[in-house]
Coordinates of C-alpha atoms in Angstrom, one line a residue:
M3 CA -45.7 1.9 -30.2
T4 CA -45.6 4.9 -27.9
L5 CA -42.7 7.3 -27.7
I6 CA -41.7 5.9 -24.3
D7 CA -41.8 2.4 -25.7
G8 CA -39.7 3.5 -28.6
Q9 CA -37.1 5.0 -26.3
L10 CA -37.0 1.8 -24.3
E11 CA -36.6 -0.3 -27.5
Q12 CA -33.8 2.0 -28.7
A13 CA -32.0 1.7 -25.4
D14 CA -32.4 -2.1 -25.4
N15 CA -30.9 -2.4 -28.9
A16 CA -28.0 0.0 -28.3
T17 CA -24.5 -1.3 -28.2
P18 CA -23.3 -1.2 -24.5
A19 CA -20.3 1.0 -23.8
S20 CA -17.2 -1.0 -22.9
V21 CA -15.6 -0.8 -19.5
D22 CA -11.9 -1.6 -19.1
L23 CA -10.4 -3.0 -16.0
A24 CA -7.0 -1.9 -14.6
V25 CA -5.0 -2.9 -11.6
S26 CA -2.9 -0.3 -9.6
T27 CA -0.9 -0.7 -6.5
V28 CA 0.0 1.7 -3.6
V29 CA 3.3 0.7 -2.1
F30 CA 4.3 2.1 1.3
A31 CA 7.8 2.0 2.7
L32 CA 9.4 3.8 5.7
R33 CA 12.3 6.0 4.9
P34 CA 13.9 9.1 6.6
H35 CA 12.3 12.4 5.7
P36 CA 14.7 14.5 3.7
I37 CA 14.4 17.4 6.1
T38 CA 13.7 16.0 9.5
G39 CA 15.5 12.8 9.2
E40 CA 12.7 10.9 10.9
D41 CA 11.2 7.9 9.3
T42 CA 8.0 8.7 7.4
I43 CA 5.8 7.0 4.8
W44 CA 7.1 7.0 1.2
L45 CA 5.7 5.6 -2.0
P46 CA 7.0 5.0 -5.6
L47 CA 5.3 6.8 -8.5
V48 CA 5.6 6.3 -12.2
R49 CA 5.8 9.1 -14.8
R50 CA 3.3 8.6 -17.5
I51 CA 4.8 8.4 -21.0
R52 CA 1.5 8.5 -23.0
E53 CA -1.8 10.4 -23.0
P54 CA -3.9 10.9 -21.0
F55 CA -1.9 12.8 -18.4
L56 CA 1.3 12.6 -20.3
G57 CA 4.3 13.5 -18.1
Q58 CA 2.3 13.4 -14.8
W59 CA 3.1 11.0 -11.9
A60 CA 0.8 8.1 -11.3
L61 CA 0.6 4.9 -9.3
P62 CA 2.2 1.8 -10.7
G63 CA -0.3 -0.3 -12.6
G64 CA -1.7 -1.3 -15.9
P65 CA -4.5 -3.1 -17.7
L66 CA -5.8 -6.4 -16.3
A67 CA -4.4 -9.2 -18.4
P68 CA -7.0 -11.7 -19.4
E69 CA -4.9 -14.6 -18.3
D70 CA -4.1 -13.2 -14.8
D71 CA -6.1 -13.1 -11.6
L72 CA -6.2 -9.7 -9.9
A73 CA -3.4 -10.3 -7.3
A74 CA -1.1 -11.8 -9.9
S75 CA -1.7 -8.9 -12.3
A76 CA -0.9 -6.4 -9.5
A77 CA 2.3 -8.2 -8.5
K78 CA 3.5 -8.5 -12.1
S79 CA 2.8 -4.8 -12.9
L80 CA 4.5 -3.7 -9.7
N81 CA 7.6 -5.8 -10.3
R82 CA 7.9 -4.7 -13.9
T83 CA 7.7 -1.0 -13.1
T84 CA 9.5 -0.8 -9.8
G85 CA 11.4 -4.0 -9.3
L86 CA 9.6 -4.6 -6.0
K87 CA 8.3 -8.0 -4.8
P88 CA 6.5 -7.2 -1.5
R89 CA 5.5 -9.9 1.0
Y90 CA 2.4 -8.0 2.0
L91 CA -0.1 -7.4 -0.9
E92 CA -3.7 -6.8 -0.1
Q93 CA -6.7 -5.7 -2.2
L94 CA -7.7 -2.2 -1.1
Y95 CA -10.7 -1.0 -3.0
A96 CA -12.3 -0.6 -6.4
F97 CA -12.4 2.9 -7.9
G98 CA -14.9 3.4 -10.7
N99 CA -16.1 7.0 -10.8
V100 CA -17.4 7.5 -14.3
N101 CA -15.3 10.7 -14.8
R102 CA -12.0 9.3 -13.4
S103 CA -10.6 8.8 -16.9
P104 CA -11.3 9.9 -20.5
D105 CA -12.1 6.3 -21.1
R106 CA -14.4 4.2 -19.0
V107 CA -11.9 2.4 -16.7
V108 CA -12.4 0.7 -13.3
S109 CA -9.3 0.3 -11.3
I110 CA -8.9 -2.5 -8.7
V111 CA -6.4 -1.1 -6.3
Y112 CA -4.0 -3.2 -4.1
W113 CA -1.7 -1.9 -1.5
A114 CA 1.7 -3.3 -0.4
L115 CA 4.1 -2.7 2.5
V116 CA 7.8 -3.2 2.1
R117 CA 10.5 -3.5 4.7
A118 CA 13.9 -2.0 4.6
S119 CA 15.5 -5.2 3.1
E120 CA 12.9 -5.2 0.3
D121 CA 13.0 -1.5 -0.4
T122 CA 14.7 -0.8 -3.7
R123 CA 16.5 2.5 -3.3
E124 CA 17.4 2.8 -6.9
S125 CA 14.7 3.7 -9.4
I126 CA 14.0 1.4 -12.3
G127 CA 14.8 3.9 -15.1
E128 CA 14.1 7.6 -15.1
N129 CA 10.3 7.3 -14.9
V130 CA 10.1 5.9 -11.4
E131 CA 10.8 7.9 -8.2
W132 CA 10.0 7.7 -4.5
F133 CA 8.0 10.5 -2.8
V134 CA 7.0 11.4 0.7
A135 CA 3.4 10.1 0.7
D136 CA 1.9 13.1 2.6
E137 CA 3.7 15.6 0.3
I138 CA 2.9 14.5 -3.2
G139 CA 1.6 17.0 -5.8
Q140 CA -1.2 16.5 -8.3
L141 CA -1.3 13.0 -9.7
A142 CA -2.9 11.6 -12.8
F143 CA -6.5 10.4 -12.8
D144 CA -7.9 10.1 -9.3
H145 CA -4.7 8.8 -7.8
N146 CA -4.5 11.4 -5.1
D147 CA -7.8 10.1 -3.8
I148 CA -6.5 6.6 -3.9
V149 CA -3.3 7.5 -2.0
N150 CA -5.3 9.4 0.6
Y151 CA -7.7 6.4 1.0
A152 CA -4.7 4.0 1.4
L153 CA -3.0 6.3 4.0
T154 CA -6.2 6.5 6.0
R155 CA -6.6 2.7 5.8
L156 CA -3.0 2.1 6.9
R157 CA -3.2 4.5 9.9
T158 CA -6.5 3.0 11.0
K159 CA -5.5 -0.6 10.6
I160 CA -2.2 -0.3 12.4
T161 CA -4.1 0.5 15.6
W162 CA -6.0 -2.8 15.7
S163 CA -4.1 -5.3 13.6
P164 CA -0.6 -6.8 13.2
I165 CA -0.2 -5.0 9.8
A166 CA 3.1 -3.5 11.1
H167 CA 4.8 -6.8 10.3
G168 CA 4.9 -5.6 6.6
F169 CA 7.6 -3.1 7.6
L170 CA 9.7 -5.3 9.8
D171 CA 12.1 -8.1 9.6
P172 CA 10.9 -11.5 11.0
E173 CA 12.5 -10.7 14.4
F174 CA 12.4 -7.3 16.0
T175 CA 12.6 -5.4 19.2
L176 CA 9.6 -3.7 20.9
A177 CA 11.4 -0.4 20.3
Q178 CA 11.6 -1.1 16.5
L179 CA 7.9 -2.1 16.5
R180 CA 7.0 1.1 18.4
S181 CA 9.0 3.2 15.9
V182 CA 7.0 1.8 13.0
H183 CA 3.7 2.7 14.7
E184 CA 5.1 6.2 15.5
S185 CA 6.2 6.7 11.9
V186 CA 2.9 5.6 10.5
L187 CA 0.7 7.6 12.9
G188 CA 3.0 10.7 12.9
R189 CA 3.1 11.0 16.7
Q190 CA 5.1 9.8 19.7
L191 CA 3.8 6.8 21.8
D192 CA 4.4 6.2 25.5
P193 CA 6.8 3.2 25.6
A194 CA 5.3 1.6 28.7
N195 CA 1.7 1.9 27.4
F196 CA 2.7 0.7 24.0
R197 CA 4.4 -2.4 25.4
R198 CA 1.5 -3.3 27.6
Q199 CA -1.1 -2.8 24.9
L200 CA 0.9 -4.8 22.3
L201 CA 1.6 -7.7 24.5
S202 CA -2.1 -7.9 25.4
T203 CA -3.1 -8.3 21.8
G204 CA -1.7 -11.7 21.3
F205 CA -0.1 -10.7 18.0
I206 CA 3.5 -11.1 19.0
E207 CA 5.6 -13.4 21.1
P208 CA 9.2 -13.4 22.4
T209 CA 11.7 -15.5 20.4
G210 CA 13.7 -16.3 23.5
T211 CA 16.7 -14.5 22.1
S212 CA 18.2 -11.0 22.4
V213 CA 20.0 -8.5 20.1
Q214 CA 23.6 -9.7 19.8
G215 CA 26.4 -7.4 20.4
A216 CA 24.4 -4.8 22.4
S217 CA 26.0 -3.1 25.3
H218 CA 24.6 -3.3 28.8
R219 CA 21.2 -5.2 28.8
P220 CA 20.4 -6.4 25.3
P221 CA 16.8 -5.9 24.2
A222 CA 14.7 -9.0 23.7
L223 CA 13.6 -10.0 20.2
Y224 CA 10.0 -10.7 19.3
R225 CA 8.1 -12.1 16.3
F226 CA 4.6 -12.0 15.0
I227 CA 2.4 -15.0 15.6
P228 CA 0.9 -16.4 12.4
R229 CA -2.8 -15.9 12.2
E230 CA -3.6 -19.6 12.3
K231 CA -1.8 -19.9 15.6
R232 CA -3.3 -16.9 17.3
N233 CA -6.1 -17.3 19.9
E234 CA -8.8 -15.2 18.2
P235 CA -12.5 -15.4 18.6

């Protein structure tokens, strides 16, 4: 047997290193900025109570339970740590850089959007707090990279999809919908252009009702059209 063959044989007989699976969730909500008062993107973080990264902030998450599928594990872990049960929960990406953790851990990351009526203002214990998403400090593991990826995804997707519904009640005005887009994108939008573009997408429809109790001309209410009822190619 040659040296090369010997090396190959040794590699074949070696015990493979284990890889652990974890599930984490990036949760976005719109809240007033503490200085400007304008709505901006916030997210909850959990303070780690064990090594590695003891005492540092991290995304809500935990090991993947053998009996749970990915989405169920993400929802369970999120509710256990933050008390949130978001309507919108979508798989974002898998993060598996070999150096992201002292152990070999691959994280399946979900992201969630919560509206004002779902947003839990009170932290669940002293180890959960809300932060302005664009102003967070150094997080544990590679969670800064994950948050940045999720923010980019949100700001891109809101320009071509009806994802804004995750921040809104079932019925809303065009001004409220525009406000969500402005808060996510961080810039003002022309009301007339926004109205024309949104109505042309086929994502929303008028409910036939208006805001009750409004003075002068009450604004019309709209709702998102379910995907199965939209006329899409």
